[in-house]
Amino acid sequence: QARLRDFDMAIEEAAADLGARQPFIFLSITLPVIAPAVVAAWLLAFTLSFDDLVIASFVSGPGSSTLPILVFSKVRLGVTPEINALATVMILVVAIAVIGASWVLRRRLAARSPD
């Protein structure tokens, strides 16, 4: 919401006036503006989902199991190398996502600067 609050809607209107269709306007104008907020929200939701076992247990059906529930059930039986490997993979995925998002944002900011 904060990213769109300061967004000038006249840019989208100008694109529509010049003949651009709505999917193109969204993909080329709106999505680049809200992309950092969407990525940040995804990372926050991904991280918080591991903390909330109660909600994860209610959301998952009887035949399915979410990753936090699987990890919790395996840890109750004792920490195994499988759990250590899974935790390492989860940490690497989050770290790579954060580093990748930071790299993309730096490149975009460098491209916008008049240097």
Tab-separated table of C-alpha atoms in Angstrom:
chain	number	residue	atom	x	y	z
A	1	GLN	CA	0.000	0.000	0.000
A	2	ALA	CA	2.842	2.404	0.780
A	3	ARG	CA	4.434	1.814	-2.631
A	4	LEU	CA	1.184	2.688	-4.402
A	5	ARG	CA	0.341	5.659	-2.190
A	6	ASP	CA	3.053	7.822	-3.770
A	7	PHE	CA	2.579	6.355	-7.248
A	8	ASP	CA	1.424	8.795	-9.914
A	9	MET	CA	-1.606	7.178	-11.561
A	10	ALA	CA	-1.229	9.584	-14.475
A	11	ILE	CA	1.555	7.328	-15.778
A	12	GLU	CA	-0.864	4.423	-16.165
A	13	GLU	CA	-3.488	6.708	-17.663
A	14	ALA	CA	-0.951	8.044	-20.159
A	15	ALA	CA	-0.006	4.507	-21.171
A	16	ALA	CA	-3.682	3.657	-21.666
A	17	ASP	CA	-4.212	6.846	-23.683
A	18	LEU	CA	-1.302	5.849	-25.924
A	19	GLY	CA	-2.968	2.515	-26.657
A	20	ALA	CA	-1.343	0.133	-24.178
A	21	ARG	CA	-3.547	-2.682	-22.944
A	22	GLN	CA	-4.127	-3.367	-19.254
A	23	PRO	CA	-1.892	-6.467	-18.972
A	24	PHE	CA	0.995	-4.567	-20.583
A	25	ILE	CA	0.415	-1.571	-18.316
A	26	PHE	CA	0.440	-3.797	-15.254
A	27	LEU	CA	3.537	-5.752	-16.293
A	28	SER	CA	5.603	-2.798	-17.473
A	29	ILE	CA	4.532	-0.008	-15.104
A	30	THR	CA	2.762	-1.220	-11.974
A	31	LEU	CA	4.657	-4.446	-11.297
A	32	PRO	CA	8.140	-2.850	-11.300
A	33	VAL	CA	6.881	-0.268	-8.808
A	34	ILE	CA	5.376	-2.792	-6.396
A	35	ALA	CA	7.963	-5.569	-6.908
A	36	PRO	CA	10.154	-4.654	-3.898
A	37	ALA	CA	7.121	-4.595	-1.616
A	38	VAL	CA	5.837	-7.913	-2.990
A	39	VAL	CA	9.225	-9.575	-2.492
A	40	ALA	CA	9.537	-8.174	1.030
A	41	ALA	CA	6.036	-9.377	1.913
A	42	TRP	CA	6.773	-12.827	0.484
A	43	LEU	CA	9.989	-13.131	2.501
A	44	LEU	CA	8.216	-11.988	5.660
A	45	ALA	CA	5.341	-14.430	5.160
A	46	PHE	CA	7.775	-17.240	4.331
A	47	THR	CA	9.796	-16.582	7.480
A	48	LEU	CA	6.783	-16.196	9.760
A	49	SER	CA	5.166	-19.362	8.426
A	50	PHE	CA	7.879	-21.428	10.075
A	51	ASP	CA	7.103	-19.845	13.427
A	52	ASP	CA	3.367	-20.458	13.369
A	53	LEU	CA	2.887	-24.200	13.764
A	54	VAL	CA	-0.668	-23.884	15.077
A	55	ILE	CA	-1.934	-22.109	11.962
A	56	ALA	CA	0.051	-24.439	9.720
A	57	SER	CA	-1.528	-27.451	11.394
A	58	PHE	CA	-5.036	-26.043	10.880
A	59	VAL	CA	-4.397	-25.050	7.264
A	60	SER	CA	-2.937	-28.370	6.174
A	61	GLY	CA	-5.390	-31.113	5.360
A	62	PRO	CA	-5.391	-34.626	6.797
A	63	GLY	CA	-3.389	-36.095	3.915
A	64	SER	CA	-0.891	-33.266	3.551
A	65	SER	CA	1.795	-31.840	5.756
A	66	THR	CA	3.468	-28.466	5.548
A	67	LEU	CA	7.204	-28.090	5.897
A	68	PRO	CA	7.079	-26.552	9.411
A	69	ILE	CA	4.934	-29.440	10.668
A	70	LEU	CA	7.282	-31.966	9.079
A	71	VAL	CA	10.311	-30.342	10.701
A	72	PHE	CA	8.578	-30.124	14.084
A	73	SER	CA	7.509	-33.770	13.999
A	74	LYS	CA	11.031	-34.890	13.031
A	75	VAL	CA	12.655	-32.758	15.744
A	76	ARG	CA	10.414	-34.311	18.416
A	77	LEU	CA	12.003	-37.664	17.622
A	78	GLY	CA	15.510	-36.199	17.780
A	79	VAL	CA	17.654	-34.048	15.559
A	80	THR	CA	18.876	-36.111	12.638
A	81	PRO	CA	21.219	-35.241	9.776
A	82	GLU	CA	18.121	-35.018	7.566
A	83	ILE	CA	16.746	-32.151	9.677
A	84	ASN	CA	20.132	-30.427	9.718
A	85	ALA	CA	20.308	-30.643	5.923
A	86	LEU	CA	16.739	-29.361	5.561
A	87	ALA	CA	17.452	-26.422	7.872
A	88	THR	CA	20.591	-25.614	5.900
A	89	VAL	CA	18.658	-25.669	2.626
A	90	MET	CA	15.945	-23.405	4.065
A	91	ILE	CA	18.535	-20.923	5.333
A	92	LEU	CA	20.306	-20.959	1.966
A	93	VAL	CA	17.057	-20.389	0.054
A	94	VAL	CA	16.159	-17.382	2.196
A	95	ALA	CA	19.707	-15.990	2.068
A	96	ILE	CA	19.902	-16.373	-1.723
A	97	ALA	CA	16.496	-14.712	-2.118
A	98	VAL	CA	17.517	-11.753	0.051
A	99	ILE	CA	20.902	-11.370	-1.650
A	100	GLY	CA	19.297	-11.677	-5.084
A	101	ALA	CA	16.654	-9.069	-4.279
A	102	SER	CA	19.323	-6.737	-2.932
A	103	TRP	CA	21.450	-7.233	-6.049
A	104	VAL	CA	18.525	-6.522	-8.377
A	105	LEU	CA	17.555	-3.394	-6.440
A	106	ARG	CA	21.140	-2.109	-6.490
A	107	ARG	CA	21.341	-2.630	-10.249
A	108	ARG	CA	18.067	-0.796	-10.770
A	109	LEU	CA	19.170	2.099	-8.581
A	110	ALA	CA	22.524	2.267	-10.369
A	111	ALA	CA	20.754	2.313	-13.739
A	112	ARG	CA	18.568	5.206	-12.622
A	113	SER	CA	21.402	7.334	-11.246
A	114	PRO	CA	22.800	9.883	-13.728
A	115	ASP	CA	26.456	8.940	-13.071
